[in-house]
CSV table of C-alpha atoms in Angstrom, one decimal:
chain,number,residue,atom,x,y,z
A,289,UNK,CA,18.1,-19.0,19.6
A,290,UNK,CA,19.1,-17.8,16.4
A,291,UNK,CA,16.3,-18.1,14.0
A,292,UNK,CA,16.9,-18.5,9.8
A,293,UNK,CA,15.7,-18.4,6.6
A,294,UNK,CA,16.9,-20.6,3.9
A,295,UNK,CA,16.4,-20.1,0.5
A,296,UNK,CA,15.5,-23.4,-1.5
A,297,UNK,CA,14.7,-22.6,-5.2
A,298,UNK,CA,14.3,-19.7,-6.7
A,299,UNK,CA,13.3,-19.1,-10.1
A,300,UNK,CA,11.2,-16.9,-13.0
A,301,UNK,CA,7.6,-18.3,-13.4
A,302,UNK,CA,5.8,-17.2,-16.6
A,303,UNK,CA,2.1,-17.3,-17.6
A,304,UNK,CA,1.2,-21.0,-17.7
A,305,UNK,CA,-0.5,-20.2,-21.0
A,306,UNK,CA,-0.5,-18.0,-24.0
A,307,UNK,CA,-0.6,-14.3,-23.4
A,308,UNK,CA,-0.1,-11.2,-25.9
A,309,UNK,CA,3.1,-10.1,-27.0
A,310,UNK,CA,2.8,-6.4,-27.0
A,311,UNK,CA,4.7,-3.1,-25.3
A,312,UNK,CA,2.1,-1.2,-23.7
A,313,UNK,CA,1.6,2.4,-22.5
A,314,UNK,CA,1.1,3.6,-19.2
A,315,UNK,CA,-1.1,6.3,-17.6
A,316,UNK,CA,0.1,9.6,-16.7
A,317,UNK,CA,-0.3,8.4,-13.6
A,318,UNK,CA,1.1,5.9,-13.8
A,319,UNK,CA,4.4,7.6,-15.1
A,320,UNK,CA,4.2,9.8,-12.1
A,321,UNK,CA,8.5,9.7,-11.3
A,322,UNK,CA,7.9,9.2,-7.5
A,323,UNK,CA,5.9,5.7,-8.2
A,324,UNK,CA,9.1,4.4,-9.8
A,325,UNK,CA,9.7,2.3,-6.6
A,326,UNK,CA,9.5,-0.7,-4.8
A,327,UNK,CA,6.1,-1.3,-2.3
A,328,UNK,CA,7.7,-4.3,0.0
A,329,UNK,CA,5.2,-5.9,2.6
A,330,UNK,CA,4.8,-9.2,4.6
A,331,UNK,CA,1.8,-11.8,4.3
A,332,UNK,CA,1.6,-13.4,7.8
A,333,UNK,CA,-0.4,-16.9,7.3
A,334,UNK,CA,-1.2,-19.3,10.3
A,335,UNK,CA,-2.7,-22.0,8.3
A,336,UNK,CA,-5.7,-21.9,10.5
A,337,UNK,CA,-7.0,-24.7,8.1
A,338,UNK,CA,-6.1,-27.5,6.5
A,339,UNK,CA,-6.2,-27.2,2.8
A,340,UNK,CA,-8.3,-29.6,0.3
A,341,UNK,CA,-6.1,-30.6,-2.2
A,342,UNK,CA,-7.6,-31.0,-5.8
A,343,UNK,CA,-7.7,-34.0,-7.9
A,344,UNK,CA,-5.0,-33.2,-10.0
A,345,UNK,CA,-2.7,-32.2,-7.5
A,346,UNK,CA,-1.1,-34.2,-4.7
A,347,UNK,CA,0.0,-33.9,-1.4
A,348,UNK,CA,2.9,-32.4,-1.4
A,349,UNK,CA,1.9,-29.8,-4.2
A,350,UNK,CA,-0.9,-28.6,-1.9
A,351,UNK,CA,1.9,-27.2,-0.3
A,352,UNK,CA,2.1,-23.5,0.2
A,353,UNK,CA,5.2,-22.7,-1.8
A,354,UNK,CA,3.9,-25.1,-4.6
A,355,UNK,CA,0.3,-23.8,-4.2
A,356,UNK,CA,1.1,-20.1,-4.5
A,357,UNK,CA,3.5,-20.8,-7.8
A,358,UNK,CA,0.8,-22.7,-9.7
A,359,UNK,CA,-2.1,-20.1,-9.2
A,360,UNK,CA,0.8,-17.4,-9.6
A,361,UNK,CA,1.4,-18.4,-13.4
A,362,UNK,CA,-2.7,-19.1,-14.0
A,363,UNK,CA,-3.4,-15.7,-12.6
A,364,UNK,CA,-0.4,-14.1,-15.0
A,365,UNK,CA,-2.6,-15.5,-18.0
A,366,UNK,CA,-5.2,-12.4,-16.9
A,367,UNK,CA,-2.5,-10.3,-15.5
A,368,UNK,CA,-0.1,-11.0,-18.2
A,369,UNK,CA,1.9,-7.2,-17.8
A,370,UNK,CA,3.0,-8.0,-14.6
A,371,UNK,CA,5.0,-11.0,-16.4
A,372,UNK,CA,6.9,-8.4,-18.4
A,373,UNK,CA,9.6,-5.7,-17.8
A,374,UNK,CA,9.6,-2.0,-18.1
A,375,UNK,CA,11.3,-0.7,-20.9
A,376,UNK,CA,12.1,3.3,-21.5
A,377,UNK,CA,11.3,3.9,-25.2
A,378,UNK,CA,13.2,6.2,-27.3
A,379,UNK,CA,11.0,9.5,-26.3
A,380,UNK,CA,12.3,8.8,-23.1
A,381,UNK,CA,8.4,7.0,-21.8
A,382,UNK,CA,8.6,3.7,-19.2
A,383,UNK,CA,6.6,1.2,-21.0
A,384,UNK,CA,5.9,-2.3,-20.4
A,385,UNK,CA,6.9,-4.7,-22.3
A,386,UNK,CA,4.9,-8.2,-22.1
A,387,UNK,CA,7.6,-10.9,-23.3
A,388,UNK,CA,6.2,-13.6,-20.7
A,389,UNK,CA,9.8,-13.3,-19.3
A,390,UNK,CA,8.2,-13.4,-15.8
A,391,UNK,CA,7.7,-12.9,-12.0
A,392,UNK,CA,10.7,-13.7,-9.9
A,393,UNK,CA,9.8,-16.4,-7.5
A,394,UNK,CA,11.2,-17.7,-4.3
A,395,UNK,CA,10.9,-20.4,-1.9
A,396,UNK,CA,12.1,-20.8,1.4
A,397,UNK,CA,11.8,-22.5,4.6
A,398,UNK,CA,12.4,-21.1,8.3
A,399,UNK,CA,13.7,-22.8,11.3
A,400,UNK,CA,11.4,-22.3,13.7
A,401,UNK,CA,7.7,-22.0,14.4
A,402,UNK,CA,5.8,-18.3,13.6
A,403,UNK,CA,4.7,-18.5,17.2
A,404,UNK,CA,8.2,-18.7,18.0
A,405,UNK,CA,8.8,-15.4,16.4
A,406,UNK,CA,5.6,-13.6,17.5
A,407,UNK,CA,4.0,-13.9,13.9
A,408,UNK,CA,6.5,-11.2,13.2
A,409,UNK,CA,4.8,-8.8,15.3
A,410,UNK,CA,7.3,-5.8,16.4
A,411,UNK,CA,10.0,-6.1,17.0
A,412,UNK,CA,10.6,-8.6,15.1
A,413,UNK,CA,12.7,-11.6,15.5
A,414,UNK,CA,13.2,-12.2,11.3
A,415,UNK,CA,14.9,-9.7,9.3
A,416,UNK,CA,12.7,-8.7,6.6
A,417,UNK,CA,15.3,-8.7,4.2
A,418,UNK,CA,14.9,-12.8,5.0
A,419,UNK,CA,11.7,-13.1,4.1
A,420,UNK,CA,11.5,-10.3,1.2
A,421,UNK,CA,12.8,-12.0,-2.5
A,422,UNK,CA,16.8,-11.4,-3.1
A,423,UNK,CA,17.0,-11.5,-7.0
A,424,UNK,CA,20.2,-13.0,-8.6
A,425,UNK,CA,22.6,-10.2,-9.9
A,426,UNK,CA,21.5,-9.8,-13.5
A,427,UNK,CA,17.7,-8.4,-12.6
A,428,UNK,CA,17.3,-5.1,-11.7
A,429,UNK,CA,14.2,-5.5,-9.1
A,430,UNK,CA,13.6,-1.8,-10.8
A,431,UNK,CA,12.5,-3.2,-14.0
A,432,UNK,CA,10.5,-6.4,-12.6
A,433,UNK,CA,6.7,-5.5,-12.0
A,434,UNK,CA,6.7,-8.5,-9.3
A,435,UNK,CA,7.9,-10.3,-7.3
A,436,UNK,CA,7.0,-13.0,-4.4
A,437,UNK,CA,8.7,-15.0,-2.1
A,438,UNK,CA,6.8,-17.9,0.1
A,439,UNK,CA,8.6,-18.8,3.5
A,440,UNK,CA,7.1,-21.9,4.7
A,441,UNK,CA,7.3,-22.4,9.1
A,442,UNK,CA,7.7,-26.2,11.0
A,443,UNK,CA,4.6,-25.2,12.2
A,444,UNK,CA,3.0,-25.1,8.9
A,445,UNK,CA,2.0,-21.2,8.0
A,446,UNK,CA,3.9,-19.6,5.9
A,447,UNK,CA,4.6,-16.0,5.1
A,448,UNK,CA,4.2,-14.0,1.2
A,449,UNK,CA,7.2,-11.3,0.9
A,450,UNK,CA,5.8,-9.2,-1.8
A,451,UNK,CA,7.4,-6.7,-4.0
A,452,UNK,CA,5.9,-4.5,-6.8
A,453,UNK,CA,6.7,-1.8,-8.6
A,454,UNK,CA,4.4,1.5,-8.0
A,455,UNK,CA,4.2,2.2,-11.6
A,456,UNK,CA,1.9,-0.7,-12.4
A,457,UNK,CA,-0.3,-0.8,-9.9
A,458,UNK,CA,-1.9,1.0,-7.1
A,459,UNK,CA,-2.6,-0.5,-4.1
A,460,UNK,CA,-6.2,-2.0,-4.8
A,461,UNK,CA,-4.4,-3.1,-7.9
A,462,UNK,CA,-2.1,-5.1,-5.9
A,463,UNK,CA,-4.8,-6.1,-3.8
A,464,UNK,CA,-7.0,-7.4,-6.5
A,465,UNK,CA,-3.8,-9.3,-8.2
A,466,UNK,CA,-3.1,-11.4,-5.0
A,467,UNK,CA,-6.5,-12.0,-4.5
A,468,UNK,CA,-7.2,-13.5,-7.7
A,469,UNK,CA,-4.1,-15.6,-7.0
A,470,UNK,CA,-5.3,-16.9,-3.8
A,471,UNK,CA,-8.8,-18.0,-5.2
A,472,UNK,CA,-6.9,-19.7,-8.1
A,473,UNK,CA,-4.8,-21.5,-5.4
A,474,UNK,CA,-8.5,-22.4,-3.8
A,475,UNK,CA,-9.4,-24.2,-7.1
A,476,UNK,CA,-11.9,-21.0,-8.6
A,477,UNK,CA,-11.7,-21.9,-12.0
A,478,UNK,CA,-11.2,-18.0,-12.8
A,479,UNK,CA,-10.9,-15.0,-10.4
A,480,UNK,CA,-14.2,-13.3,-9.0
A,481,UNK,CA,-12.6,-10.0,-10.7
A,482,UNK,CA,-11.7,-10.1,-14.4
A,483,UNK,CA,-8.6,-7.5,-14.8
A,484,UNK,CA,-8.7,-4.8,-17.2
A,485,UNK,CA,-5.5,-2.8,-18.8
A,486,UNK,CA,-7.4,0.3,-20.2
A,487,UNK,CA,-4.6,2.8,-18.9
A,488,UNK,CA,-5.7,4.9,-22.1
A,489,UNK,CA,-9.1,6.0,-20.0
A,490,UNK,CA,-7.5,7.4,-17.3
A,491,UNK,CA,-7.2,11.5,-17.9
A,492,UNK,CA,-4.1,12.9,-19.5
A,493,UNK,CA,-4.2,16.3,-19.0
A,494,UNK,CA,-1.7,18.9,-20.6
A,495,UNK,CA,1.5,18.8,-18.5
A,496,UNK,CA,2.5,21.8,-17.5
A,497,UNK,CA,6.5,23.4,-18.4
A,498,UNK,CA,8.6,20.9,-16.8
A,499,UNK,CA,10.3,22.7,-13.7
A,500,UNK,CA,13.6,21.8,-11.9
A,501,UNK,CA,14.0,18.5,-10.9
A,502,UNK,CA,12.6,17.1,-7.5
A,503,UNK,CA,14.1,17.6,-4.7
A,504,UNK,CA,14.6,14.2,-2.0
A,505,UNK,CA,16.0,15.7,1.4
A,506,UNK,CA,17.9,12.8,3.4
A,507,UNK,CA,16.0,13.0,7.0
A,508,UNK,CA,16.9,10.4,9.5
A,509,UNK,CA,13.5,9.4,10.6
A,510,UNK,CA,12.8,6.8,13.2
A,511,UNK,CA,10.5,4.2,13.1
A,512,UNK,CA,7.3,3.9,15.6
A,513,UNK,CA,4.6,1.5,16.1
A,514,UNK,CA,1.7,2.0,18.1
A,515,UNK,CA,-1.5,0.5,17.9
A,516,UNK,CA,-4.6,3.3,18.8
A,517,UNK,CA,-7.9,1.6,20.8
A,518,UNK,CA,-11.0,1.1,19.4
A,519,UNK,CA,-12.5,2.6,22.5
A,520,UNK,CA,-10.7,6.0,22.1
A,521,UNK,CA,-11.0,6.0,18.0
A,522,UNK,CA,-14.8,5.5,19.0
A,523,UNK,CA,-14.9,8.0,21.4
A,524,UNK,CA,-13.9,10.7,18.7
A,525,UNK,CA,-16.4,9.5,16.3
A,526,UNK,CA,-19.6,9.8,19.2
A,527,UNK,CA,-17.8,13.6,19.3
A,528,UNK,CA,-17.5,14.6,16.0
A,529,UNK,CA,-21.0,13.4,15.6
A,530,UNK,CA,-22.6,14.8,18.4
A,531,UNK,CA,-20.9,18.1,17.0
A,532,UNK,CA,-21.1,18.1,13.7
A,533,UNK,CA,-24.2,15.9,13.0
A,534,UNK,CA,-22.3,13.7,10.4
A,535,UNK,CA,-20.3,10.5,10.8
A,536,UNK,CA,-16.3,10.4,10.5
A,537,UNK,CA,-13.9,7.0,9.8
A,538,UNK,CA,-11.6,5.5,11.9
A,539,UNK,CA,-9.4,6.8,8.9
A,540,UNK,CA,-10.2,10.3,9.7
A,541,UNK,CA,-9.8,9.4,13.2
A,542,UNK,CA,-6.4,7.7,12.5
A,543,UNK,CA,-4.8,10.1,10.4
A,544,UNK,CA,-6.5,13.5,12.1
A,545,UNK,CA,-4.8,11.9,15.7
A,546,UNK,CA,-1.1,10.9,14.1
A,547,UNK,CA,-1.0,14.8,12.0
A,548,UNK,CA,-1.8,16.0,15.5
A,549,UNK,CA,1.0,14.4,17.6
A,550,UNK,CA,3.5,14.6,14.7
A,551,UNK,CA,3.1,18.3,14.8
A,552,UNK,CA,3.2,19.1,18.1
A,553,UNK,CA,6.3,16.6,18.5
A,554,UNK,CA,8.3,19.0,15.7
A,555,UNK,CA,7.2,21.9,17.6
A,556,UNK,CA,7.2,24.3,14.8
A,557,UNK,CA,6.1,28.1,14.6
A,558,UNK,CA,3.1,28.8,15.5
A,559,UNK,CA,2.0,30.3,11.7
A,560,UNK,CA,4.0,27.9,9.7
A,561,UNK,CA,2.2,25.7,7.5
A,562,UNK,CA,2.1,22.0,8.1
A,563,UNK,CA,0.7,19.5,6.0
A,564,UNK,CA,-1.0,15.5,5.6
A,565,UNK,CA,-1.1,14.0,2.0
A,566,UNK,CA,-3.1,11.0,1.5
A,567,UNK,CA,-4.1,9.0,-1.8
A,568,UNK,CA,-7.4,8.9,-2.3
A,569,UNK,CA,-9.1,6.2,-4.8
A,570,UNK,CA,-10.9,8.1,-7.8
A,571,UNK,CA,-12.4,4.9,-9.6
A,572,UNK,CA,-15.8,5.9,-8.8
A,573,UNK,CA,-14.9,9.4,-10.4
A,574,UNK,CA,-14.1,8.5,-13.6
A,575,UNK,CA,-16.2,9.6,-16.8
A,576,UNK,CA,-18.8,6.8,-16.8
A,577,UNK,CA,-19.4,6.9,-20.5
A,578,UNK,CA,-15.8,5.7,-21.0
A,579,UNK,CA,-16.2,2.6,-19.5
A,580,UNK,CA,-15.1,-0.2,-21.6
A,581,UNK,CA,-17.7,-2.1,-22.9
A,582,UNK,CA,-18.4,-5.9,-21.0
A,583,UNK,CA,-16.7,-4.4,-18.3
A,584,UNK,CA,-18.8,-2.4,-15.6
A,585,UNK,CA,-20.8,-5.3,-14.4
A,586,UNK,CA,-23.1,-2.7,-13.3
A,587,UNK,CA,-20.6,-1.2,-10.4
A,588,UNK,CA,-19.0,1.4,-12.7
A,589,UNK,CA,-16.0,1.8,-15.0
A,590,UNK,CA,-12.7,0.6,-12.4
A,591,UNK,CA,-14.0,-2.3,-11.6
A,592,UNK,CA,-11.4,-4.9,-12.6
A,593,UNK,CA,-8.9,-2.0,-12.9
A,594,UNK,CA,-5.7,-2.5,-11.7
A,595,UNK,CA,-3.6,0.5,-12.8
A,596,UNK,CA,-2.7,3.9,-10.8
A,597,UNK,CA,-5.7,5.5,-10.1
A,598,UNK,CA,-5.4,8.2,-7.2
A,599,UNK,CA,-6.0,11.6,-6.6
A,600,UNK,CA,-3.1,13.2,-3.7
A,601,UNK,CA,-5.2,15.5,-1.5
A,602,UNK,CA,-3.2,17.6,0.1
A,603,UNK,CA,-4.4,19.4,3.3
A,604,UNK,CA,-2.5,22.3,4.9
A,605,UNK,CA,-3.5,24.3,8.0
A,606,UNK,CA,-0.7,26.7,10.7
A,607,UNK,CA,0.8,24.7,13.2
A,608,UNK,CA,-1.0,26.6,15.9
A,609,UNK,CA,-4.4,25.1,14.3
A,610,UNK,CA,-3.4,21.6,13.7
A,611,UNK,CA,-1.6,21.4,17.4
A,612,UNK,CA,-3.5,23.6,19.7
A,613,UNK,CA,-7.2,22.7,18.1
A,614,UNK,CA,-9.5,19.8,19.6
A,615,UNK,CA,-8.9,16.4,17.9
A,616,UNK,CA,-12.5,16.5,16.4
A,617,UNK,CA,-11.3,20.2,14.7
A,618,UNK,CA,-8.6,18.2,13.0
A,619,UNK,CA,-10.8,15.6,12.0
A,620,UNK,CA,-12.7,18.7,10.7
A,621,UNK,CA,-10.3,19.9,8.3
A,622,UNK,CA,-9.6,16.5,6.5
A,623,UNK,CA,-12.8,16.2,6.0
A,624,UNK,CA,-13.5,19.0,4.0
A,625,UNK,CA,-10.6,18.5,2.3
A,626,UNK,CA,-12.4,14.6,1.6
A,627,UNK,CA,-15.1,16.3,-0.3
A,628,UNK,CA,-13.5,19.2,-2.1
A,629,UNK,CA,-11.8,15.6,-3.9
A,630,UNK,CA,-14.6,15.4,-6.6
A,631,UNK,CA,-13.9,19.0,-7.8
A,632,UNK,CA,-10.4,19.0,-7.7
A,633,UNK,CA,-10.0,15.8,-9.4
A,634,UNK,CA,-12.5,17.1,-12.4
A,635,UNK,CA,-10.4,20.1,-12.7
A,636,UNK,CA,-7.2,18.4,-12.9
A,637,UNK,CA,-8.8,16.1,-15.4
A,638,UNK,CA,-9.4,18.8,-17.7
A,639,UNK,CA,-5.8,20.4,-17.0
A,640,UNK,CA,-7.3,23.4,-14.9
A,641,UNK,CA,-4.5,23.6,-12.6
A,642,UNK,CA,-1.3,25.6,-12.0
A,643,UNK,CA,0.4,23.2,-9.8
A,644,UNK,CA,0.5,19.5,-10.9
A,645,UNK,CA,-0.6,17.9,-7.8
A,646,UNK,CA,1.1,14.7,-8.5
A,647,UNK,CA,4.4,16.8,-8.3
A,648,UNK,CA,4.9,16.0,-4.5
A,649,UNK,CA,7.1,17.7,-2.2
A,650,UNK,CA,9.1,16.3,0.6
A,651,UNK,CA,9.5,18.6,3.4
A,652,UNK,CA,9.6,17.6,7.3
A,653,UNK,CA,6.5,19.8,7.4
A,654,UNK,CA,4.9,17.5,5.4
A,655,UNK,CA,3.2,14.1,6.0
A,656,UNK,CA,2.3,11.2,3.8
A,657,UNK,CA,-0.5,8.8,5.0
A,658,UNK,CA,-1.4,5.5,3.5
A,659,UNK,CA,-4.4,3.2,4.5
A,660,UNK,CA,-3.4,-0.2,3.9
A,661,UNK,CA,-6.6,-1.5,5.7
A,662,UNK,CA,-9.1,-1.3,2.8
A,663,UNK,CA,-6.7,-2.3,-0.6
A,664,UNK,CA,-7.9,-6.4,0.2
A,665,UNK,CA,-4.7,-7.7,1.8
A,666,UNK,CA,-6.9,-8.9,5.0
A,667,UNK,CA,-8.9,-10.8,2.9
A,668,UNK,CA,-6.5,-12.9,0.7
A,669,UNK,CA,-6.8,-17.0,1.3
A,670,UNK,CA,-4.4,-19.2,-0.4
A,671,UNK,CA,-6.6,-22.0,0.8
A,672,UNK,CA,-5.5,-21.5,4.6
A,673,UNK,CA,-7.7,-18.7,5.2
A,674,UNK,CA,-6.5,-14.6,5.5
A,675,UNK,CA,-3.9,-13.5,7.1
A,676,UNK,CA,-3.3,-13.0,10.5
A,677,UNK,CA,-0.8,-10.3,9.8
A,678,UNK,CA,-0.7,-8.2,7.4
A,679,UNK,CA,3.4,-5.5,7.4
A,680,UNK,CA,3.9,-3.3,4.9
A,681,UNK,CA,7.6,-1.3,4.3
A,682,UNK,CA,6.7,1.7,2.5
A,683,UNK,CA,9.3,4.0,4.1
A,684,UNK,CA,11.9,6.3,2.6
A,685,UNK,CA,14.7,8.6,4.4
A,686,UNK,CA,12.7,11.7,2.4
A,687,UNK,CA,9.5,11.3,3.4
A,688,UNK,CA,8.1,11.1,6.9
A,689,UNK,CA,5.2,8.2,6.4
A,690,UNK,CA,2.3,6.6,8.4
A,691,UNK,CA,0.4,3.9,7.6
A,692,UNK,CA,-2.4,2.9,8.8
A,693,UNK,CA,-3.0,-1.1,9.4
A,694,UNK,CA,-4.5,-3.7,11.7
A,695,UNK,CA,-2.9,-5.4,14.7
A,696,UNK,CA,-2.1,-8.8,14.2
A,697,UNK,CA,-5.3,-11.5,14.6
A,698,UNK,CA,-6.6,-11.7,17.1
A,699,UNK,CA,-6.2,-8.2,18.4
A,700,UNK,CA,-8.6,-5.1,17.3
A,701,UNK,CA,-7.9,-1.8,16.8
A,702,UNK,CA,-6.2,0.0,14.2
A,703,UNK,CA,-2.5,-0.1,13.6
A,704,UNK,CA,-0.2,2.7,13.1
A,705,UNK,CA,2.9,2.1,11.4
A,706,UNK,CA,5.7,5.6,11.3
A,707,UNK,CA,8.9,6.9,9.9
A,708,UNK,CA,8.3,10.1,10.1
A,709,UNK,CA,9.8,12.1,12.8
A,710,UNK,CA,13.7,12.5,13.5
A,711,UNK,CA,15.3,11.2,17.2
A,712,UNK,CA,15.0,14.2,18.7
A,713,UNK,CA,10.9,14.8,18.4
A,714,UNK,CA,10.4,11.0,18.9
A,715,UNK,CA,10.0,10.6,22.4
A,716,UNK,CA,7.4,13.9,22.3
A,717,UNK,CA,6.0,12.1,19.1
A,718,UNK,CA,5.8,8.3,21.0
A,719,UNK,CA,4.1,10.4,24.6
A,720,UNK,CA,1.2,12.3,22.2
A,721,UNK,CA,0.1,9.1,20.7
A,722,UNK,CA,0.5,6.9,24.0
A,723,UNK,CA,-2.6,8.8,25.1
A,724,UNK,CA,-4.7,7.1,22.2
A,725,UNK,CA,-2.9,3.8,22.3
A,726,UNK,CA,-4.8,0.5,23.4
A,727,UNK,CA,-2.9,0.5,26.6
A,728,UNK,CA,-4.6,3.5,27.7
A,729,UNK,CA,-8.0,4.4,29.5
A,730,UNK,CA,-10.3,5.5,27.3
C-alpha cells in the first residue's frame, strides 16, 4: 500500500500580538559559519489522550493542526525573533531582523494510520521530506528562523516536522521554544519559562586573524541505527565505578562505545590521532554577575535563554588507545575531557587561545556527537501528551555524526542514530556495536 502525505494549507503565521520592530545582533556564537544551517527532526505524537478543548475554542479547532498554529503565534509574542528573517548588514554581520513577517506553517493530512507506518520507526515507510515543511519558491528556508509542519493521521496522532536555523538557537533553545508552544496549546496562560534575548552577555572574545576558508570534504557516509541495552550501558557504569570510584552517564557510555566501534571500523594507524567532538551546555558557566536583572529566578543567568550557548570539547587520543583500550578506558578519557570544560571555556572567554575552538574541522578522523535526549523534546505536550518518538536529521556528507536518542515509546534504552562511516567500514562498524545492542546478552 502506498502511503501519502497531502498538503492542505500552508501559510506564514505571525505573532498574534504586538511585538518590537527592531534588527538585532547576534552572539559570536551564534555567528559561528557552521550554525548557518538547517536542524530538521520529526515529532511522533499518538494522541494517547483526548484533548479538553477550552471555552473559546471549538471542536474542530482543538484539532492538532489548528491547536499547534494558535499557540505558535501566542508563543511568537515572547519569541518574537523567530518571526523575523536574517539579514546580512553592510559590515558583512547576519542579523535578525524582527518585521513579524513570520514562521512558515503547514498542514497536512496522511492516508493511513501511524501504526500502519510503525510510528515512523526505521525504516521508515514516509519519506521525511513528506512530513518536513516544503516552502513556496520565493523563501529561502536559509533566511527563515522556523519553521513547522503538523501532519495529522486517521488514527488521530499527528506528527511536528520541525525546521530551525542553527544560528538562533541551540538545541535547549529549540527545546524550550516548542515547549512553551505546547503548554500555550494546553491553555497556560503564559509559558513556565519566560525567554530572554540578551545575546550581548554571551563572551566575545578577540577573533583571531581570519585564516583560509573552511574546508567541507564530500564523504559518502552511510546511515546506521542501532539501539544499545540498558543492561549492557548499565554494566559499564557498575565497571567504571567499581574502578574508578565515581559515576559515569549513559552519555559517556553512549558516546565512549560508538568512538570505539567507529574507530576500529576505519581501521586506521595505530599512532594516528582520532577524535569525538561534542557540544557541551555552558549556561551554568556564565559570569553570574551579568545576569539580567528579573531574570535568574534563583537558578542562574540562562535560564530563559534561548540563544547559542556551547562550548565544542574536543577529545583526541591514537587509534591504538581509543581501539585496543577497555570500554571503561574510553569512558576514561571523555571524562576528563568533561571537566577540563570549566577552564577551557574561561580561557576562551577571555581570548586565551591560539586555536578558535569553534573553528571545526571535518576530517573522517573525526566524530561529532549530539545528545538529543536532554534539550526537552521528550517532554513537549500539545495537549495529547509527549511524544512517543522523537527523529532528528542532523546529517551532512562532511561530517560523520551520531546522535544519541531514545527508542520509540514504549521501548527503553538509548538510541543511536549514525552517518558517519563510509560502505566499506560499515559492516565492521554495524558488527562492533551489535555486541552492545538490545538484542544482545548482556
Amino acid at each position: 500500500m502506498g502511503f501519502t502525505v497531502t498538503r492542505r494549507a500552508q501559510s506564514l503565521v505571525g505573532p498574534s500580538g504586538a511585538t518590537p520592530s527592531e534588527t538585532l545582533r547576534l552572539s559570536i556564537i551564534d555567528r559561528v559559519a557552521g550554525l548557518r544551517h538547517l536542524v530538521r527532526s520529526l515529532h511522533v505524537f499518538a494522541r494517547s489522550r483526548d484533548r479538553t478543548a477550552t471555552a473559546t475554542e471549538s471542536e474542530s479547532e482543538s484539532e492538532p493542526a489548528r491547536a499547534i498554529r494558535g499557540a505558535l503565534g501566542e508563543a511568537l509574542v515572547r519569541y518574537y525573533p523567530f518571526a523575523g528573517r536574517f539579514v546580512e548588514g553592510a559590515d558583512g554581520e547576519v542579523r535578525v531582523e524582527c518585521n513579524g513577517e513570520g514562521v512558515f506553517f503547514t498542514e497536512a493530512a496522511g492516508n493511513c494510520s501511524l501504526e500502519e507506518v510503525r510510528y515512523l520507526d526505521h525504516p521508515m515507510a514516509i519519506h521525511q521530506d513528506q512530513l518536513l515543511p516544503d516552502p513556496t519558491p520565493e523563501i529561502d528556508p536559509i533566511n527563515l528562523p522556523l519553521m513547522l509542519q503538523v501532519t495529522e493521521f486517521t488514527c488521530g496522532g499527528f506528527v511536528v516536522g520541525l525546521v530551525s536555523v542553527h544560528t538562533i538557537a541551540d538545541g535547549l533553545g529549540a527545546g524550550q521554544l516548542v515547549n512553551a508552544i505546547g503548554e500555550l496549546a494546553r491553555g497556560l496562560a503564559r509559558p513556565t519559562v519566560e525567554p530572554i534575548w540578551a545575546r550581548e552577555l554571551i563572551p566575545s572574545p578577540p577573533k583571531l586573524p581570519p585564516g583560509p576558508p573552511p574546508v567541507f570534504p564530500t564523504f559518502k557516509l552511510q546511515y546506521y541505527t542501532t539501539d544499545l541495552s540498558p543492561a549492557h550501558v548499565n554494566k559499564v557504569k557498575a565497571q567504571y565505578f567499581e574502578s574508578v570510584g565515581q559515576r559515569c552517564s549513559t552519555f559517556d557510555v553512549a558516546i565512549a562505545k560508538a568512538w570505539q566501534a567507529r574507530t576500529r571500523a576505519i581501521q586506521l594507524g595505530p599512532d594516528e590521532q582520532v577524535r569525538v567532538c561534542f557540544f557541551a551546555n555552558t549556561r551554568h558557566l556564565l559570569p553570574k554577575d551579568r545576569e539580567p536583572a528579573g531574570f535568574g529566578f534563583g537558578f542562574g543567568f540562562g535560564f530563559g535563554f534561548y540563544g547559542n550557548c556551547f562550548y565544542p570539547v574536543t577529545v583526541t587520543a591514537t587509534s591504538r588507545r581509543v581501539a585496543m583500550g577497555e570500554l571503561i578506558e574510553v569512558v576514561r578519557i571523555i571524562r576528563e575531557a568533561k571537566a577540563r570544560l570549566p577552564g577551557q571555556f574561561a580561557k576562551w572567554a577571555v581570548g586565551d587561545f591560539e586555536e578558535d575552538p569553534y573553528e571545526l574541522s571535518f576530517t573522517y578522523d573525526s566524530l561529532f556527537v549530539s545528545d538529543w535526549t536532554r534539550l526537552g523534546f521528550l517532554e513537549v505536550d500539545y495537549g495529547w501528551g509527549p511524544p512517543v518518538h522523537v527523529m532528528p536529521f542532523a546529517y551532512y556528507q562532511f561530517m560523520a555524526v551520531a546522535i544519541i536518542g531514545a527508542p520509540p515509546a514504549p521501548q527503553k534504552g538509548t538510541r543511536l542514530m549514525t552517518q558517519c562511516v563510509e560502505k566499506d567500514h560499515l559492516q565492521a562498524f554495524q558488527d562492533e556495536l551489535k555486541t552492545f545492542s538490545s538484542d544482545a546478552s548482556a
